[in-house]
């Protein structure tokens, strides 16, 4: 019972800190104090310590000896690799089903896109991440290969940090337009700058059941966008803007 209670409190603490980061209430490089969080949530420091370890695993935090935890974001290399791997795993699933997704999966993806529209309007990053995960998992399930789905799911804990990293990069693009390529600026302002419009576009292509078109769309969604994130991220890194080491 005590272990179950501790696990539950740890999840509460993790959800709280994660939400604070996603909402921008905790800034880049801001130090997190275990005791302050514990007092705020009315719990002991043990569950908070476990929560911070989990959030470091998810890519939201850095840890330095004698300094503790601080808010961070994924490195350009890590961000690119996550995009690359997710995209290629989803392409494998598409090949398995010949580009024809299960009818139940299409239905769930349609629901996820509609829910994402509301989440974008509310600027609720937590919900956007949730519906993104539901949307893309349907591609894997349509491949009907359990180990492939499980392999894709190993990247899921990093999805929140990925969205947070993209948000930081898009804010950087908005502030530094004069120093960036016009293609990067257009991407941030267009479909890729709106999660609802991006997934609506992607769903319309996946619904056609054409393997080559679907693979091309997934590559645009993941690989091309990953390269963009890497390119802009390296500029941010060169300016020492808060990446994991």
Short mmCIF file of C-alpha atoms in Angstrom, two decimals:
data_model
loop_
_atom_site.label_atom_id
_atom_site.label_comp_id
_atom_site.label_asym_id
_atom_site.label_seq_id
_atom_site.Cartn_x
_atom_site.Cartn_y
_atom_site.Cartn_z
CA UNK A 1 0.00 0.00 0.00
CA UNK A 2 2.80 2.44 0.90
CA UNK A 3 4.61 1.73 -2.37
CA UNK A 4 1.40 2.27 -4.34
CA UNK A 5 0.76 5.55 -2.50
CA UNK A 6 4.30 6.72 -3.18
CA UNK A 7 3.96 5.89 -6.88
CA UNK A 8 0.71 7.82 -7.06
CA UNK A 9 2.17 10.87 -5.33
CA UNK A 10 5.17 10.76 -7.65
CA UNK A 11 2.85 10.84 -10.65
CA UNK A 12 0.97 13.79 -9.18
CA UNK A 13 4.24 15.67 -8.72
CA UNK A 14 5.45 14.78 -12.21
CA UNK A 15 2.17 15.90 -13.78
CA UNK A 16 2.35 19.19 -11.88
CA UNK A 17 5.93 20.05 -12.87
CA UNK A 18 5.42 18.87 -16.46
CA UNK A 19 2.36 21.09 -16.81
CA UNK A 20 4.23 24.05 -15.34
CA UNK A 21 6.94 23.61 -17.97
CA UNK A 22 4.54 23.15 -20.89
CA UNK A 23 2.55 26.23 -19.86
CA UNK A 24 5.71 28.32 -19.70
CA UNK A 25 5.39 28.95 -15.95
CA UNK A 26 8.87 27.50 -15.47
CA UNK A 27 11.48 29.11 -17.70
CA UNK A 28 14.51 27.63 -19.42
CA UNK A 29 17.37 26.95 -16.97
CA UNK A 30 15.13 27.68 -14.00
CA UNK A 31 16.23 25.69 -10.95
CA UNK A 32 13.76 23.33 -9.31
CA UNK A 33 13.85 22.97 -5.53
CA UNK A 34 12.48 19.68 -4.20
CA UNK A 35 11.34 21.14 -0.91
CA UNK A 36 9.48 24.03 -2.54
CA UNK A 37 7.56 21.65 -4.80
CA UNK A 38 6.83 19.30 -1.90
CA UNK A 39 5.45 22.13 0.22
CA UNK A 40 3.37 23.42 -2.71
CA UNK A 41 1.84 19.98 -3.25
CA UNK A 42 1.58 19.03 0.43
CA UNK A 43 3.75 15.93 0.18
CA UNK A 44 7.17 14.71 1.30
CA UNK A 45 10.32 15.23 -0.76
CA UNK A 46 10.64 11.54 -1.71
CA UNK A 47 7.86 11.47 -4.33
CA UNK A 48 9.03 14.82 -5.69
CA UNK A 49 12.57 13.45 -6.08
CA UNK A 50 11.20 10.46 -8.01
CA UNK A 51 9.11 12.77 -10.17
CA UNK A 52 12.10 14.91 -11.12
CA UNK A 53 14.07 11.81 -12.08
CA UNK A 54 11.19 10.76 -14.33
CA UNK A 55 11.04 14.19 -15.96
CA UNK A 56 14.78 14.08 -16.60
CA UNK A 57 14.22 10.73 -18.37
CA UNK A 58 11.45 12.38 -20.41
CA UNK A 59 13.83 15.14 -21.54
CA UNK A 60 12.34 18.08 -19.65
CA UNK A 61 15.10 18.52 -17.07
CA UNK A 62 18.87 18.54 -16.70
CA UNK A 63 20.69 17.47 -13.57
CA UNK A 64 24.07 18.76 -12.40
CA UNK A 65 25.91 17.52 -9.33
CA UNK A 66 25.74 20.03 -6.47
CA UNK A 67 23.36 22.17 -8.51
CA UNK A 68 20.31 19.95 -8.87
CA UNK A 69 17.61 19.98 -11.54
CA UNK A 70 16.82 22.73 -14.03
CA UNK A 71 14.41 23.11 -16.93
CA UNK A 72 15.92 22.25 -20.29
CA UNK A 73 15.03 21.14 -23.79
CA UNK A 74 16.22 18.45 -26.19
CA UNK A 75 19.49 18.92 -28.03
CA UNK A 76 19.29 19.39 -31.83
CA UNK A 77 20.74 15.89 -32.26
CA UNK A 78 18.26 14.26 -29.88
CA UNK A 79 15.32 16.09 -31.46
CA UNK A 80 16.35 15.04 -34.97
CA UNK A 81 16.86 11.42 -33.95
CA UNK A 82 13.40 11.21 -32.35
CA UNK A 83 11.77 12.63 -35.49
CA UNK A 84 13.80 10.28 -37.68
CA UNK A 85 13.01 7.15 -35.68
CA UNK A 86 9.30 7.85 -35.21
CA UNK A 87 8.92 8.62 -38.90
CA UNK A 88 10.69 5.48 -40.07
CA UNK A 89 8.81 3.23 -37.65
CA UNK A 90 5.52 4.64 -38.90
CA UNK A 91 6.67 4.11 -42.48
CA UNK A 92 7.35 0.46 -41.65
CA UNK A 93 3.81 0.13 -40.31
CA UNK A 94 2.45 1.72 -43.48
CA UNK A 95 4.38 -0.79 -45.57
CA UNK A 96 2.95 -3.62 -43.48
CA UNK A 97 -0.63 -2.52 -44.23
CA UNK A 98 0.07 -1.38 -47.79
CA UNK A 99 -0.91 2.18 -46.84
CA UNK A 100 -4.47 1.11 -46.01
CA UNK A 101 -5.16 1.93 -42.37
CA UNK A 102 -7.73 0.02 -40.34
CA UNK A 103 -11.20 1.58 -40.46
CA UNK A 104 -11.29 1.76 -36.65
CA UNK A 105 -7.94 3.53 -36.68
CA UNK A 106 -9.18 6.10 -39.20
CA UNK A 107 -12.20 6.77 -37.00
CA UNK A 108 -10.00 7.33 -33.91
CA UNK A 109 -7.66 9.58 -35.90
CA UNK A 110 -10.59 11.71 -37.04
CA UNK A 111 -11.68 12.10 -33.42
CA UNK A 112 -8.13 12.95 -32.38
CA UNK A 113 -7.86 15.67 -35.05
CA UNK A 114 -11.14 17.27 -33.95
CA UNK A 115 -10.03 17.15 -30.32
CA UNK A 116 -6.68 18.64 -31.31
CA UNK A 117 -8.48 21.55 -32.99
CA UNK A 118 -10.07 22.44 -29.64
CA UNK A 119 -6.79 21.92 -27.78
CA UNK A 120 -4.97 24.27 -30.18
CA UNK A 121 -7.69 26.89 -29.73
CA UNK A 122 -7.27 26.56 -25.94
CA UNK A 123 -3.45 26.52 -26.27
CA UNK A 124 -3.48 23.39 -24.11
CA UNK A 125 -0.14 21.75 -24.85
CA UNK A 126 -0.86 18.75 -22.62
CA UNK A 127 -3.96 17.86 -24.62
CA UNK A 128 -2.22 18.49 -27.94
CA UNK A 129 0.46 15.98 -26.96
CA UNK A 130 -2.18 13.47 -25.83
CA UNK A 131 -4.08 13.60 -29.13
CA UNK A 132 -0.90 13.54 -31.18
CA UNK A 133 0.02 10.29 -29.46
CA UNK A 134 -3.44 8.79 -30.12
CA UNK A 135 -3.30 9.88 -33.77
CA UNK A 136 0.09 8.42 -34.59
CA UNK A 137 -0.36 5.20 -32.62
CA UNK A 138 -3.18 4.25 -35.00
CA UNK A 139 -0.65 4.07 -37.83
CA UNK A 140 1.37 1.54 -35.86
CA UNK A 141 -1.70 -0.47 -34.88
CA UNK A 142 -2.71 -0.68 -38.55
CA UNK A 143 0.63 -2.40 -39.21
CA UNK A 144 -0.57 -5.20 -36.91
CA UNK A 145 2.89 -6.05 -35.62
CA UNK A 146 3.02 -5.87 -31.81
CA UNK A 147 6.79 -5.57 -31.49
CA UNK A 148 6.87 -2.70 -33.97
CA UNK A 149 4.21 -0.88 -31.95
CA UNK A 150 6.10 -1.57 -28.71
CA UNK A 151 9.32 -0.25 -30.23
CA UNK A 152 7.54 2.96 -31.29
CA UNK A 153 6.07 3.31 -27.78
CA UNK A 154 9.57 3.40 -26.25
CA UNK A 155 9.88 6.89 -27.76
CA UNK A 156 6.55 8.07 -26.31
CA UNK A 157 7.95 9.38 -22.99
CA UNK A 158 10.01 11.88 -25.02
CA UNK A 159 7.03 13.18 -26.99
CA UNK A 160 6.22 15.91 -24.46
CA UNK A 161 9.78 17.20 -24.46
CA UNK A 162 9.72 17.12 -28.26
CA UNK A 163 6.65 19.36 -28.36
CA UNK A 164 8.21 21.67 -25.79
CA UNK A 165 11.40 21.90 -27.85
CA UNK A 166 9.43 22.73 -31.00
CA UNK A 167 7.51 25.40 -29.11
CA UNK A 168 10.77 27.01 -27.96
CA UNK A 169 12.18 26.87 -31.48
CA UNK A 170 9.04 28.42 -33.00
CA UNK A 171 9.25 31.25 -30.48
CA UNK A 172 12.89 31.73 -31.45
CA UNK A 173 11.89 31.86 -35.15
CA UNK A 174 9.30 34.54 -34.39
CA UNK A 175 11.91 36.67 -32.63
CA UNK A 176 14.81 36.15 -35.04
CA UNK A 177 13.20 36.23 -38.49
CA UNK A 178 15.84 38.47 -39.98
CA UNK A 179 18.55 35.88 -39.31
CA UNK A 180 16.70 32.79 -40.57
CA UNK A 181 15.92 31.22 -43.93
CA UNK A 182 12.59 32.21 -45.45
CA UNK A 183 11.68 28.51 -45.70
CA UNK A 184 12.00 28.12 -41.92
CA UNK A 185 9.92 31.24 -41.31
CA UNK A 186 7.21 30.06 -43.71
CA UNK A 187 7.08 26.63 -42.05
CA UNK A 188 6.63 28.16 -38.62
CA UNK A 189 3.86 30.46 -39.84
CA UNK A 190 2.09 27.88 -42.02
CA UNK A 191 0.68 24.40 -41.61
CA UNK A 192 3.59 23.15 -39.52
CA UNK A 193 3.07 25.99 -37.10
CA UNK A 194 -0.41 24.68 -36.25
CA UNK A 195 -0.71 21.13 -34.91
CA UNK A 196 -4.37 20.86 -35.90
CA UNK A 197 -3.78 21.92 -39.52
CA UNK A 198 -0.73 19.68 -39.80
CA UNK A 199 -2.58 16.58 -38.61
CA UNK A 200 -5.69 17.43 -40.64
CA UNK A 201 -3.49 17.57 -43.74
CA UNK A 202 -1.77 14.32 -42.80
CA UNK A 203 -5.05 12.51 -42.15
CA UNK A 204 -6.50 13.58 -45.51
CA UNK A 205 -3.56 11.91 -47.25
CA UNK A 206 -3.56 8.77 -45.08
CA UNK A 207 -7.28 8.28 -45.74
CA UNK A 208 -6.59 7.82 -49.45
CA UNK A 209 -4.84 4.51 -48.78
CA UNK A 210 -2.02 5.24 -51.24
CA UNK A 211 1.23 3.88 -49.81
CA UNK A 212 3.62 6.19 -51.64
CA UNK A 213 1.60 9.31 -50.89
CA UNK A 214 1.31 8.30 -47.24
CA UNK A 215 5.04 7.63 -46.92
CA UNK A 216 5.81 10.97 -48.54
CA UNK A 217 3.49 12.75 -46.09
CA UNK A 218 5.05 10.99 -43.09
CA UNK A 219 8.52 11.92 -44.35
CA UNK A 220 7.43 15.54 -44.65
CA UNK A 221 5.85 15.48 -41.19
CA UNK A 222 8.83 13.90 -39.47
CA UNK A 223 12.03 13.81 -41.50
CA UNK A 224 11.85 17.22 -43.21
CA UNK A 225 10.57 18.86 -40.03
CA UNK A 226 13.29 17.11 -38.02
CA UNK A 227 15.93 18.56 -40.33
CA UNK A 228 14.40 22.01 -39.86
CA UNK A 229 14.43 21.63 -36.08
CA UNK A 230 18.05 20.48 -36.20
CA UNK A 231 19.10 23.39 -38.43
CA UNK A 232 17.45 26.04 -36.25
CA UNK A 233 18.45 24.24 -33.07
CA UNK A 234 22.12 24.39 -34.00
CA UNK A 235 21.81 28.16 -34.42
CA UNK A 236 20.27 28.33 -30.96
CA UNK A 237 22.99 26.10 -29.54
CA UNK A 238 25.67 28.33 -31.02
CA UNK A 239 24.04 31.18 -29.12
CA UNK A 240 24.09 29.05 -25.95
CA UNK A 241 20.31 28.85 -25.67
CA UNK A 242 19.66 26.16 -23.09
CA UNK A 243 20.16 22.68 -24.49
CA UNK A 244 20.93 19.42 -22.77
CA UNK A 245 24.64 18.68 -22.87
#
